[in-house]
PDB file of C-alpha atoms and ligand atoms in Angstrom:
ATOM      1  CA  MET W   1       0.223  -5.605  39.435  1.00 80.00           C
ATOM      2  CA  ASP W   2       1.966  -8.994  39.709  1.00 90.00           C
ATOM      3  CA  LYS W   3       3.491 -10.159  43.029  1.00 86.00           C
ATOM      4  CA  ASN W   4       7.070  -9.425  42.052  1.00 91.00           C
ATOM      5  CA  THR W   5       6.265  -5.868  40.921  1.00 94.00           C
ATOM      6  CA  GLN W   6       4.232  -5.278  44.077  1.00 95.00           C
ATOM      7  CA  GLU W   7       7.213  -6.390  46.167  1.00 97.00           C
ATOM      8  CA  ILE W   8       9.627  -4.031  44.382  1.00 98.00           C
ATOM      9  CA  VAL W   9       7.166  -1.139  44.754  1.00 98.00           C
ATOM     10  CA  GLU W  10       6.903  -1.810  48.515  1.00 98.00           C
ATOM     11  CA  ARG W  11      10.692  -1.964  48.905  1.00 98.00           C
ATOM     12  CA  ILE W  12      11.094   1.360  47.079  1.00 98.00           C
ATOM     13  CA  LYS W  13       8.414   2.986  49.234  1.00 98.00           C
ATOM     14  CA  LYS W  14      10.082   1.790  52.453  1.00 98.00           C
ATOM     15  CA  LEU W  15      13.479   3.035  51.317  1.00 98.00           C
ATOM     16  CA  LYS W  16      12.005   6.424  50.389  1.00 98.00           C
ATOM     17  CA  LYS W  17      10.718   6.846  53.924  1.00 97.00           C
ATOM     18  CA  LYS W  18      13.917   5.651  55.549  1.00 97.00           C
ATOM     19  CA  LYS W  19      16.167   7.909  53.466  1.00 97.00           C
ATOM     20  CA  ARG W  20      13.830  10.952  53.355  1.00 97.00           C
ATOM     21  CA  ALA W  21      13.783  10.684  49.571  1.00 98.00           C
ATOM     22  CA  ILE W  22      11.198  11.696  46.997  1.00 98.00           C
ATOM     23  CA  ILE W  23      10.744  10.415  43.474  1.00 98.00           C
ATOM     24  CA  LEU W  24       9.852  12.930  40.763  1.00 98.00           C
ATOM     25  CA  VAL W  25       8.509  11.374  37.573  1.00 98.00           C
ATOM     26  CA  HIS W  26       7.969  12.927  34.157  1.00 98.00           C
ATOM     27  CA  ASN W  27       4.718  12.218  32.297  1.00 98.00           C
ATOM     28  CA  TYR W  28       6.537  10.183  29.600  1.00 98.00           C
ATOM     29  CA  GLN W  29       7.937   7.543  31.970  1.00 98.00           C
ATOM     30  CA  ARG W  30       6.849   3.894  31.912  1.00 97.00           C
ATOM     31  CA  PRO W  31       3.474   3.354  33.656  1.00 96.00           C
ATOM     32  CA  GLU W  32       5.010   1.097  36.348  1.00 96.00           C
ATOM     33  CA  VAL W  33       7.294   3.964  37.401  1.00 97.00           C
ATOM     34  CA  PHE W  34       4.223   6.110  38.194  1.00 97.00           C
ATOM     35  CA  LYS W  35       3.474   3.681  41.064  1.00 97.00           C
ATOM     36  CA  VAL W  36       6.413   4.959  43.133  1.00 98.00           C
ATOM     37  CA  ALA W  37       6.093   8.656  42.267  1.00 98.00           C
ATOM     38  CA  ASP W  38       5.659  11.433  44.812  1.00 98.00           C
ATOM     39  CA  ARG W  39       4.888  13.751  41.943  1.00 98.00           C
ATOM     40  CA  ILE W  40       4.199  13.109  38.244  1.00 98.00           C
ATOM     41  CA  GLY W  41       4.221  16.101  35.958  1.00 97.00           C
ATOM     42  CA  ASP W  42       5.594  18.229  33.160  1.00 97.00           C
ATOM     43  CA  SER W  43       8.949  20.001  33.365  1.00 95.00           C
ATOM     44  CA  LEU W  44       7.542  23.125  35.007  1.00 92.00           C
ATOM     45  CA  GLU W  45       5.578  21.265  37.681  1.00 96.00           C
ATOM     46  CA  LEU W  46       8.575  19.090  38.530  1.00 96.00           C
ATOM     47  CA  CYS W  47      10.910  22.127  38.726  1.00 93.00           C
ATOM     48  CA  ARG W  48       8.456  23.848  41.076  1.00 93.00           C
ATOM     49  CA  PHE W  49       8.149  20.747  43.239  1.00 95.00           C
ATOM     50  CA  ALA W  50      11.953  20.350  43.380  1.00 94.00           C
ATOM     51  CA  LYS W  51      12.198  23.971  44.557  1.00 92.00           C
ATOM     52  CA  THR W  52       9.954  23.468  47.574  1.00 94.00           C
ATOM     53  CA  THR W  53      10.653  19.920  48.738  1.00 96.00           C
ATOM     54  CA  LYS W  54      12.007  19.275  52.218  1.00 95.00           C
ATOM     55  CA  ALA W  55      13.308  15.820  51.252  1.00 97.00           C
ATOM     56  CA  GLU W  56      17.032  15.105  51.519  1.00 96.00           C
ATOM     57  CA  ILE W  57      17.265  13.064  48.331  1.00 98.00           C
ATOM     58  CA  ILE W  58      15.534  13.733  45.012  1.00 98.00           C
ATOM     59  CA  LEU W  59      15.444  10.714  42.734  1.00 98.00           C
ATOM     60  CA  PHE W  60      14.553  11.952  39.268  1.00 98.00           C
ATOM     61  CA  CYS W  61      12.891   9.721  36.682  1.00 98.00           C
ATOM     62  CA  GLY W  62      13.048  11.508  33.366  1.00 98.00           C
ATOM     63  CA  VAL W  63      16.034  12.437  31.217  1.00 98.00           C
ATOM     64  CA  ASN W  64      19.324  14.000  32.323  1.00 97.00           C
ATOM     65  CA  PHE W  65      18.487  17.651  31.767  1.00 97.00           C
ATOM     66  CA  MET W  66      15.503  17.286  34.133  1.00 97.00           C
ATOM     67  CA  ALA W  67      17.618  15.821  36.939  1.00 97.00           C
ATOM     68  CA  GLU W  68      20.268  18.494  36.325  1.00 98.00           C
ATOM     69  CA  SER W  69      17.539  21.127  36.634  1.00 97.00           C
ATOM     70  CA  ALA W  70      16.538  19.709  40.038  1.00 97.00           C
ATOM     71  CA  LYS W  71      20.195  19.923  41.135  1.00 97.00           C
ATOM     72  CA  ILE W  72      20.570  23.508  39.879  1.00 97.00           C
ATOM     73  CA  ILE W  73      17.400  24.594  41.672  1.00 96.00           C
ATOM     74  CA  ASN W  74      18.345  22.712  44.844  1.00 94.00           C
ATOM     75  CA  PRO W  75      22.165  22.425  44.929  1.00 96.00           C
ATOM     76  CA  GLN W  76      22.328  21.393  48.603  1.00 95.00           C
ATOM     77  CA  LYS W  77      20.283  18.236  47.949  1.00 96.00           C
ATOM     78  CA  LYS W  78      21.463  14.892  46.691  1.00 98.00           C
ATOM     79  CA  VAL W  79      19.913  14.322  43.246  1.00 98.00           C
ATOM     80  CA  LEU W  80      20.024  10.761  41.899  1.00 98.00           C
ATOM     81  CA  VAL W  81      19.156   9.202  38.558  1.00 98.00           C
ATOM     82  CA  PRO W  82      18.444   5.478  38.070  1.00 98.00           C
ATOM     83  CA  TYR W  83      20.160   5.414  34.691  1.00 93.00           C
ATOM     84  CA  LEU W  84      23.132   7.644  33.839  1.00 89.00           C
ATOM     85  CA  ASP W  85      22.757   7.633  30.116  1.00 93.00           C
ATOM     86  CA  ALA W  86      19.224   9.019  29.600  1.00 97.00           C
ATOM     87  CA  GLY W  87      19.910  11.942  27.293  1.00 97.00           C
ATOM     88  CA  CYS W  88      17.769  14.295  25.227  1.00 98.00           C
ATOM     89  CA  ALA W  89      18.682  14.552  21.556  1.00 98.00           C
ATOM     90  CA  MET W  90      17.359  18.116  21.350  1.00 98.00           C
ATOM     91  CA  ALA W  91      19.395  19.295  24.368  1.00 98.00           C
ATOM     92  CA  ASP W  92      22.538  18.070  22.606  1.00 97.00           C
ATOM     93  CA  MET W  93      21.861  20.226  19.526  1.00 98.00           C
ATOM     94  CA  VAL W  94      23.380  23.330  21.095  1.00 98.00           C
ATOM     95  CA  ASP W  95      26.552  23.847  23.088  1.00 98.00           C
ATOM     96  CA  ARG W  96      27.954  26.792  24.995  1.00 98.00           C
ATOM     97  CA  PRO W  97      30.705  27.953  22.543  1.00 98.00           C
ATOM     98  CA  ALA W  98      28.339  27.877  19.560  1.00 98.00           C
ATOM     99  CA  LEU W  99      25.667  29.778  21.472  1.00 98.00           C
ATOM    100  CA  LEU W 100      28.118  32.463  22.655  1.00 97.00           C
ATOM    101  CA  LYS W 101      29.352  32.919  19.075  1.00 98.00           C
ATOM    102  CA  PHE W 102      25.756  33.209  17.821  1.00 98.00           C
ATOM    103  CA  ARG W 103      24.878  35.755  20.524  1.00 97.00           C
ATOM    104  CA  ASN W 104      27.630  38.098  19.285  1.00 97.00           C
ATOM    105  CA  LYS W 105      25.593  38.669  16.125  1.00 97.00           C
ATOM    106  CA  PHE W 106      22.620  40.031  18.122  1.00 97.00           C
ATOM    107  CA  PRO W 107      23.994  42.246  20.885  1.00 93.00           C
ATOM    108  CA  GLY W 108      20.579  43.531  22.090  1.00 94.00           C
ATOM    109  CA  ALA W 109      18.898  40.130  22.200  1.00 98.00           C
ATOM    110  CA  ALA W 110      18.006  38.137  25.306  1.00 98.00           C
ATOM    111  CA  ILE W 111      18.752  34.414  25.276  1.00 98.00           C
ATOM    112  CA  VAL W 112      15.637  32.458  26.255  1.00 98.00           C
ATOM    113  CA  THR W 113      16.537  28.803  26.708  1.00 98.00           C
ATOM    114  CA  TYR W 114      14.130  25.922  26.862  1.00 98.00           C
ATOM    115  CA  VAL W 115      14.860  23.693  29.884  1.00 98.00           C
ATOM    116  CA  ASN W 116      15.567  20.879  27.403  1.00 98.00           C
ATOM    117  CA  SER W 117      19.205  21.985  27.316  1.00 98.00           C
ATOM    118  CA  THR W 118      22.490  21.200  29.049  1.00 98.00           C
ATOM    119  CA  ALA W 119      23.463  22.873  32.330  1.00 98.00           C
ATOM    120  CA  ASP W 120      26.321  24.602  30.476  1.00 98.00           C
ATOM    121  CA  VAL W 121      23.924  26.213  28.013  1.00 98.00           C
ATOM    122  CA  LYS W 122      21.541  27.205  30.813  1.00 98.00           C
ATOM    123  CA  ALA W 123      24.471  28.936  32.536  1.00 98.00           C
ATOM    124  CA  VAL W 124      24.989  31.374  29.632  1.00 98.00           C
ATOM    125  CA  SER W 125      21.283  32.076  29.101  1.00 98.00           C
ATOM    126  CA  ASP W 126      19.359  35.095  30.372  1.00 98.00           C
ATOM    127  CA  VAL W 127      16.266  33.148  31.343  1.00 98.00           C
ATOM    128  CA  LEU W 128      14.873  29.629  31.035  1.00 98.00           C
ATOM    129  CA  CYS W 129      11.421  28.493  30.023  1.00 98.00           C
ATOM    130  CA  THR W 130       9.380  25.320  29.669  1.00 97.00           C
ATOM    131  CA  SER W 131       6.706  24.388  27.146  1.00 96.00           C
ATOM    132  CA  ALA W 132       4.095  25.586  29.680  1.00 96.00           C
ATOM    133  CA  ASN W 133       5.428  29.116  30.195  1.00 97.00           C
ATOM    134  CA  ALA W 134       7.527  29.990  27.093  1.00 98.00           C
ATOM    135  CA  VAL W 135       4.988  32.495  25.720  1.00 98.00           C
ATOM    136  CA  ASN W 136       4.634  34.340  29.040  1.00 98.00           C
ATOM    137  CA  ILE W 137       8.389  34.474  29.599  1.00 98.00           C
ATOM    138  CA  VAL W 138       9.037  35.999  26.172  1.00 98.00           C
ATOM    139  CA  LYS W 139       6.194  38.499  26.656  1.00 98.00           C
ATOM    140  CA  ALA W 140       7.518  39.545  30.070  1.00 98.00           C
ATOM    141  CA  LEU W 141      11.056  40.385  28.891  1.00 98.00           C
ATOM    142  CA  PRO W 142      11.853  44.003  27.921  1.00 97.00           C
ATOM    143  CA  ASN W 143      13.996  42.921  24.907  1.00 97.00           C
ATOM    144  CA  LYS W 144      12.509  43.181  21.426  1.00 98.00           C
ATOM    145  CA  GLN W 145      14.895  40.569  20.017  1.00 98.00           C
ATOM    146  CA  ILE W 146      14.891  37.076  21.513  1.00 98.00           C
ATOM    147  CA  ILE W 147      17.341  34.292  20.689  1.00 98.00           C
ATOM    148  CA  PHE W 148      15.282  31.175  21.368  1.00 98.00           C
ATOM    149  CA  VAL W 149      17.264  28.001  22.087  1.00 98.00           C
ATOM    150  CA  PRO W 150      17.276  25.113  21.135  1.00 98.00           C
ATOM    151  CA  ASP W 151      13.820  24.170  19.756  1.00 98.00           C
ATOM    152  CA  LYS W 152      12.847  25.822  16.472  1.00 98.00           C
ATOM    153  CA  ASN W 153       9.288  24.459  16.721  1.00 98.00           C
ATOM    154  CA  LEU W 154       8.667  25.901  20.179  1.00 98.00           C
ATOM    155  CA  ALA W 155      10.283  29.131  18.926  1.00 98.00           C
ATOM    156  CA  ASN W 156       7.829  29.167  16.058  1.00 97.00           C
ATOM    157  CA  PHE W 157       4.889  28.554  18.432  1.00 97.00           C
ATOM    158  CA  VAL W 158       6.034  31.468  20.632  1.00 98.00           C
ATOM    159  CA  SER W 159       6.645  33.748  17.659  1.00 98.00           C
ATOM    160  CA  ALA W 160       3.063  33.296  16.430  1.00 97.00           C
ATOM    161  CA  ARG W 161       1.750  34.350  19.881  1.00 97.00           C
ATOM    162  CA  VAL W 162       4.135  37.224  20.523  1.00 98.00           C
ATOM    163  CA  PRO W 163       4.257  38.940  17.096  1.00 98.00           C
ATOM    164  CA  GLU W 164       5.564  42.194  18.590  1.00 98.00           C
ATOM    165  CA  LYS W 165       8.942  40.515  19.214  1.00 98.00           C
ATOM    166  CA  GLU W 166      11.552  39.213  16.812  1.00 98.00           C
ATOM    167  CA  ILE W 167      12.231  35.577  17.675  1.00 98.00           C
ATOM    168  CA  ILE W 168      15.556  34.292  16.378  1.00 98.00           C
ATOM    169  CA  PRO W 169      15.339  30.481  16.562  1.00 98.00           C
ATOM    170  CA  TRP W 170      18.184  28.042  17.093  1.00 98.00           C
ATOM    171  CA  ASP W 171      18.029  25.271  14.524  1.00 98.00           C
ATOM    172  CA  GLY W 172      17.319  22.464  17.002  1.00 98.00           C
ATOM    173  CA  TYR W 173      14.375  20.122  17.291  1.00 98.00           C
ATOM    174  CA  CYS W 174      13.116  17.015  19.043  1.00 98.00           C
ATOM    175  CA  PRO W 175      13.461  14.010  16.702  1.00 97.00           C
ATOM    176  CA  ILE W 176      10.401  12.447  18.371  1.00 97.00           C
ATOM    177  CA  HIS W 177       8.110  15.421  17.698  1.00 97.00           C
ATOM    178  CA  ASN W 178       9.614  16.680  14.469  1.00 96.00           C
ATOM    179  CA  VAL W 179       8.131  13.867  12.337  1.00 91.00           C
ATOM    180  CA  ILE W 180       4.614  12.626  11.722  1.00 87.00           C
ATOM    181  CA  ASP W 181       3.263   9.397  10.385  1.00 87.00           C
ATOM    182  CA  ARG W 182       1.066  11.002   7.708  1.00 89.00           C
ATOM    183  CA  ASP W 183      -0.394   7.732   6.360  1.00 90.00           C
ATOM    184  CA  TYR W 184      -1.507   6.607   9.797  1.00 89.00           C
ATOM    185  CA  PHE W 185      -2.918  10.048  10.599  1.00 90.00           C
ATOM    186  CA  GLU W 186      -4.920  10.118   7.322  1.00 90.00           C
ATOM    187  CA  GLU W 187      -6.239   6.622   8.072  1.00 90.00           C
ATOM    188  CA  ILE W 188      -7.486   7.382  11.596  1.00 90.00           C
ATOM    189  CA  LYS W 189      -8.851  10.800  10.579  1.00 90.00           C
ATOM    190  CA  ILE W 190     -11.340   8.985   8.350  1.00 93.00           C
ATOM    191  CA  LYS W 191     -12.292   6.621  11.200  1.00 92.00           C
ATOM    192  CA  TYR W 192     -12.725   9.369  13.830  1.00 92.00           C
ATOM    193  CA  PRO W 193     -13.710  12.519  11.928  1.00 92.00           C
ATOM    194  CA  ASP W 194     -14.780  14.424  15.058  1.00 93.00           C
ATOM    195  CA  ALA W 195     -11.633  13.835  17.082  1.00 96.00           C
ATOM    196  CA  LYS W 196      -9.813  16.941  18.238  1.00 97.00           C
ATOM    197  CA  ILE W 197      -6.072  17.422  17.810  1.00 96.00           C
ATOM    198  CA  LEU W 198      -3.943  17.833  20.926  1.00 97.00           C
ATOM    199  CA  ALA W 199      -0.319  18.736  20.181  1.00 97.00           C
ATOM    200  CA  HIS W 200       2.831  19.452  22.124  1.00 98.00           C
ATOM    201  CA  PRO W 201       4.510  22.715  21.006  1.00 98.00           C
ATOM    202  CA  GLU W 202       7.636  20.744  20.018  1.00 98.00           C
ATOM    203  CA  SER W 203       5.550  19.388  17.101  1.00 97.00           C
ATOM    204  CA  VAL W 204       6.112  20.445  13.495  1.00 94.00           C
ATOM    205  CA  ASN W 205       4.383  23.600  12.271  1.00 92.00           C
ATOM    206  CA  GLU W 206       2.115  21.621   9.954  1.00 91.00           C
ATOM    207  CA  ILE W 207       0.525  20.053  13.062  1.00 93.00           C
ATOM    208  CA  LEU W 208       0.553  23.199  15.191  1.00 94.00           C
ATOM    209  CA  GLU W 209      -1.448  24.976  12.470  1.00 92.00           C
ATOM    210  CA  ILE W 210      -4.313  22.469  12.618  1.00 93.00           C
ATOM    211  CA  ALA W 211      -4.225  21.679  16.362  1.00 95.00           C
ATOM    212  CA  ASP W 212      -7.263  22.407  18.549  1.00 97.00           C
ATOM    213  CA  ALA W 213      -5.020  22.765  21.575  1.00 98.00           C
ATOM    214  CA  ILE W 214      -1.234  23.115  21.901  1.00 98.00           C
ATOM    215  CA  LYS W 215      -0.199  22.231  25.421  1.00 98.00           C
ATOM    216  CA  SER W 216       2.602  21.030  27.662  1.00 98.00           C
ATOM    217  CA  THR W 217       2.268  17.370  28.647  1.00 98.00           C
ATOM    218  CA  SER W 218       0.329  18.190  31.839  1.00 98.00           C
ATOM    219  CA  GLY W 219      -1.557  20.920  29.984  1.00 98.00           C
ATOM    220  CA  MET W 220      -2.976  18.160  27.755  1.00 98.00           C
ATOM    221  CA  ILE W 221      -4.465  16.425  30.805  1.00 98.00           C
ATOM    222  CA  GLU W 222      -5.997  19.641  32.118  1.00 98.00           C
ATOM    223  CA  PHE W 223      -7.384  20.583  28.701  1.00 98.00           C
ATOM    224  CA  SER W 224      -9.009  17.235  27.935  1.00 98.00           C
ATOM    225  CA  ARG W 225     -10.553  17.079  31.434  1.00 98.00           C
ATOM    226  CA  GLU W 226     -12.386  20.362  30.852  1.00 98.00           C
ATOM    227  CA  ASP W 227     -13.077  20.029  27.132  1.00 98.00           C
ATOM    228  CA  PRO W 228     -16.414  18.488  26.027  1.00 97.00           C
ATOM    229  CA  ALA W 229     -15.008  16.337  23.163  1.00 97.00           C
ATOM    230  CA  ARG W 230     -14.715  12.552  23.560  1.00 96.00           C
ATOM    231  CA  ASP W 231     -11.995  11.693  21.041  1.00 96.00           C
ATOM    232  CA  TYR W 232      -8.514  13.138  20.603  1.00 97.00           C
ATOM    233  CA  PHE W 233      -5.516  12.622  18.327  1.00 96.00           C
ATOM    234  CA  VAL W 234      -2.454  13.132  20.474  1.00 96.00           C
ATOM    235  CA  PHE W 235       0.753  14.453  18.890  1.00 96.00           C
ATOM    236  CA  THR W 236       3.514  13.920  21.397  1.00 97.00           C
ATOM    237  CA  GLU W 237       5.620  11.108  22.841  1.00 97.00           C
ATOM    238  CA  CYS W 238       3.590   7.871  23.141  1.00 95.00           C
ATOM    239  CA  GLY W 239       3.950   7.649  26.944  1.00 95.00           C
ATOM    240  CA  MET W 240       1.493  10.507  27.244  1.00 97.00           C
ATOM    241  CA  LEU W 241      -1.284   8.153  26.171  1.00 96.00           C
ATOM    242  CA  ASP W 242      -0.934   6.144  29.410  1.00 94.00           C
ATOM    243  CA  ARG W 243      -1.196   9.338  31.452  1.00 97.00           C
ATOM    244  CA  LEU W 244      -4.192  10.676  29.517  1.00 98.00           C
ATOM    245  CA  ARG W 245      -6.095   7.381  29.608  1.00 97.00           C
ATOM    246  CA  ASN W 246      -5.496   7.089  33.351  1.00 95.00           C
ATOM    247  CA  GLU W 247      -6.217  10.673  34.292  1.00 97.00           C
ATOM    248  CA  VAL W 248      -9.124  11.330  31.946  1.00 98.00           C
ATOM    249  CA  PRO W 249     -11.211   8.131  31.946  1.00 96.00           C
ATOM    250  CA  GLY W 250     -14.155   7.801  29.599  1.00 96.00           C
ATOM    251  CA  LYS W 251     -12.425   9.561  26.711  1.00 98.00           C
ATOM    252  CA  ASN W 252     -10.499   8.130  23.756  1.00 97.00           C
ATOM    253  CA  PHE W 253      -6.938   9.131  22.942  1.00 97.00           C
ATOM    254  CA  TYR W 254      -5.329   8.048  19.675  1.00 95.00           C
ATOM    255  CA  GLY W 255      -1.574   8.457  19.559  1.00 93.00           C
ATOM    256  CA  VAL W 256       0.021   9.844  16.423  1.00 91.00           C
ATOM    257  CA  CYS W 257       3.234   9.471  18.325  1.00 93.00           C
ATOM    258  CA  ASN W 258       6.774   8.159  18.553  1.00 94.00           C
ATOM    259  CA  LEU W 259       8.709   6.688  21.460  1.00 96.00           C
ATOM    260  CA  CYS W 260      11.490   8.546  23.240  1.00 98.00           C
ATOM    261  CA  PHE W 261      13.707   5.614  24.200  1.00 97.00           C
ATOM    262  CA  ASP W 262      15.733   7.701  26.642  1.00 98.00           C
ATOM    263  CA  MET W 263      12.544   8.384  28.585  1.00 98.00           C
ATOM    264  CA  LYS W 264      11.925   4.626  28.860  1.00 97.00           C
ATOM    265  CA  LYS W 265      15.300   3.662  30.320  1.00 97.00           C
ATOM    266  CA  ASN W 266      14.233   3.877  33.963  1.00 97.00           C
ATOM    267  CA  THR W 267      12.649   0.741  35.409  1.00 97.00           C
ATOM    268  CA  LEU W 268      11.437  -0.209  38.892  1.00 98.00           C
ATOM    269  CA  ASN W 269      14.531  -2.394  39.320  1.00 97.00           C
ATOM    270  CA  SER W 270      16.919   0.415  38.418  1.00 98.00           C
ATOM    271  CA  ILE W 271      15.047   2.783  40.772  1.00 98.00           C
ATOM    272  CA  LEU W 272      15.389   0.262  43.602  1.00 98.00           C
ATOM    273  CA  ARG W 273      19.147  -0.160  43.006  1.00 98.00           C
ATOM    274  CA  CYS W 274      19.571   3.591  42.727  1.00 98.00           C
ATOM    275  CA  LEU W 275      17.932   4.214  46.106  1.00 98.00           C
ATOM    276  CA  GLU W 276      19.601   1.284  47.857  1.00 98.00           C
ATOM    277  CA  GLN W 277      23.092   2.280  46.777  1.00 98.00           C
ATOM    278  CA  GLU W 278      22.467   6.034  46.417  1.00 97.00           C
ATOM    279  CA  ARG W 279      24.247   5.769  43.116  1.00 93.00           C
ATOM    280  CA  HIS W 280      24.344   7.915  39.989  1.00 96.00           C
ATOM    281  CA  GLU W 281      24.445  11.219  41.784  1.00 98.00           C
ATOM    282  CA  VAL W 282      24.079  14.302  39.563  1.00 98.00           C
ATOM    283  CA  LEU W 283      27.206  16.425  40.079  1.00 97.00           C
ATOM    284  CA  LEU W 284      27.720  19.786  38.396  1.00 98.00           C
ATOM    285  CA  ASP W 285      30.370  22.468  38.535  1.00 98.00           C
ATOM    286  CA  LYS W 286      29.516  25.099  41.190  1.00 98.00           C
ATOM    287  CA  MET W 287      29.997  28.021  38.795  1.00 98.00           C
ATOM    288  CA  VAL W 288      27.669  26.400  36.272  1.00 98.00           C
ATOM    289  CA  ILE W 289      25.074  25.785  39.002  1.00 98.00           C
ATOM    290  CA  ASP W 290      25.240  29.380  40.262  1.00 98.00           C
ATOM    291  CA  SER W 291      24.861  30.946  36.797  1.00 98.00           C
ATOM    292  CA  ALA W 292      22.150  28.531  35.676  1.00 98.00           C
ATOM    293  CA  ARG W 293      20.232  29.090  38.922  1.00 98.00           C
ATOM    294  CA  LYS W 294      20.013  32.826  38.129  1.00 98.00           C
ATOM    295  CA  SER W 295      18.335  31.961  34.813  1.00 98.00           C
ATOM    296  CA  PHE W 296      15.951  29.604  36.654  1.00 97.00           C
ATOM    297  CA  ASN W 297      15.169  32.219  39.297  1.00 97.00           C
ATOM    298  CA  LEU W 298      14.241  34.759  36.652  1.00 98.00           C
ATOM    299  CA  MET W 299      11.927  32.156  35.107  1.00 97.00           C
ATOM    300  CA  PHE W 300      10.210  31.633  38.476  1.00 97.00           C
ATOM    301  CA  GLU W 301       9.939  35.417  38.992  1.00 97.00           C
ATOM    302  CA  LEU W 302       8.410  36.036  35.572  1.00 96.00           C
ATOM    303  CA  THR W 303       5.702  33.357  35.787  1.00 87.00           C
TER     304      THR W 303
HETATM  305  P1  13P J 401       6.815  19.028  29.067  1.00 56.19           P
HETATM  306  O1  13P J 401       7.515  20.050  29.899  1.00 56.19           O
HETATM  307  O2  13P J 401       5.649  19.586  28.312  1.00 56.19           O
HETATM  308  O3  13P J 401       6.450  17.841  29.870  1.00 56.19           O
HETATM  309  O4  13P J 401       7.829  18.540  27.907  1.00 56.19           O
HETATM  310  C1  13P J 401       9.042  17.919  28.158  1.00 56.19           C
HETATM  311  C2  13P J 401       9.575  17.207  26.989  1.00 56.19           C
HETATM  312  O5  13P J 401      10.691  16.738  26.971  1.00 56.19           O
HETATM  313  C3  13P J 401       8.773  17.069  25.821  1.00 56.19           C
HETATM  314  O6  13P J 401       9.439  16.333  24.848  1.00 56.19           O
HETATM  315 FE1  SF4 J 402      14.165  15.255  24.445  1.00 56.19          FE
HETATM  316 FE2  SF4 J 402      12.331  14.827  22.587  1.00 56.19          FE
HETATM  317 FE3  SF4 J 402      12.831  12.923  24.371  1.00 56.19          FE
HETATM  318 FE4  SF4 J 402      11.539  15.203  25.106  1.00 56.19          FE
HETATM  319  S1  SF4 J 402      10.805  13.606  23.703  1.00 56.19           S
HETATM  320  S2  SF4 J 402      13.228  14.193  26.179  1.00 56.19           S
HETATM  321  S3  SF4 J 402      12.587  16.695  23.774  1.00 56.19           S
HETATM  322  S4  SF4 J 402      14.259  13.731  22.801  1.00 56.19           S
END
């Protein structure tokens, strides 16, 4: 770490203490951001941590829906984001009026919504899920018909594991996971014929069908720690490679990945300014928070 970076890291750490703040960091963030994290994790881990923290301020380094989730779970806390405009393209593929209209067609169905969604959509859902618990949530519900929003690939992954239920997918997807660089993949497959395939469930079906393990971002770390293989092709956002290489030394991870630019917007400088000025507070309508929290609470109860 160069001297300037070290200085910024120290200033952020001091401010955290002074203001009783914690910094929650998603696995896809820039590696320098990990240096100031109180917790690095996948969506489920970060939601759980946000639920139990005693801190007064939660500074969230991820994309907007993640910070909104922390606010919904913990409405009495101040939730800050370093950069206001870090969106998620998949979350924007469904809105509340369209979802309510769709639900009318399936009166007996439960709406299971992936946390990668807006607070408004969460508020009209029956229960939320993350990539780590989607299968268990769908299994635990009494409904036979499930409207699964917004990721069609995650819906497809769940459907294959819960065949006794009818999964009605929303036609959304993550633009980062919904494409693969086939030429590059073919090229490295020849070079590393024994490498296993690790995929995020947001990936296209073609990849999910050949994957050795389909895991949430933190699930990938856990899996590769335990698994005997040495080499892995990783199908998810490229930032995961930094986490895997750090957390699972001695193994090789080859990224067949794309960058989520929204996930890269936060920098140490913007985190410092955010904490100093307590700016970019996440504010949501109280009615939205109350309804969305019910859907979160059911998720926590079911898993
Ligand atoms: P995880 O919950 O698995 O970290 O996934 C979040 C995400 O946005 C993946 O694109
Ligand atoms: Fe959203 Fe995809 Fe970025 Fe995850 S990787 S935050 S799903 S756009």
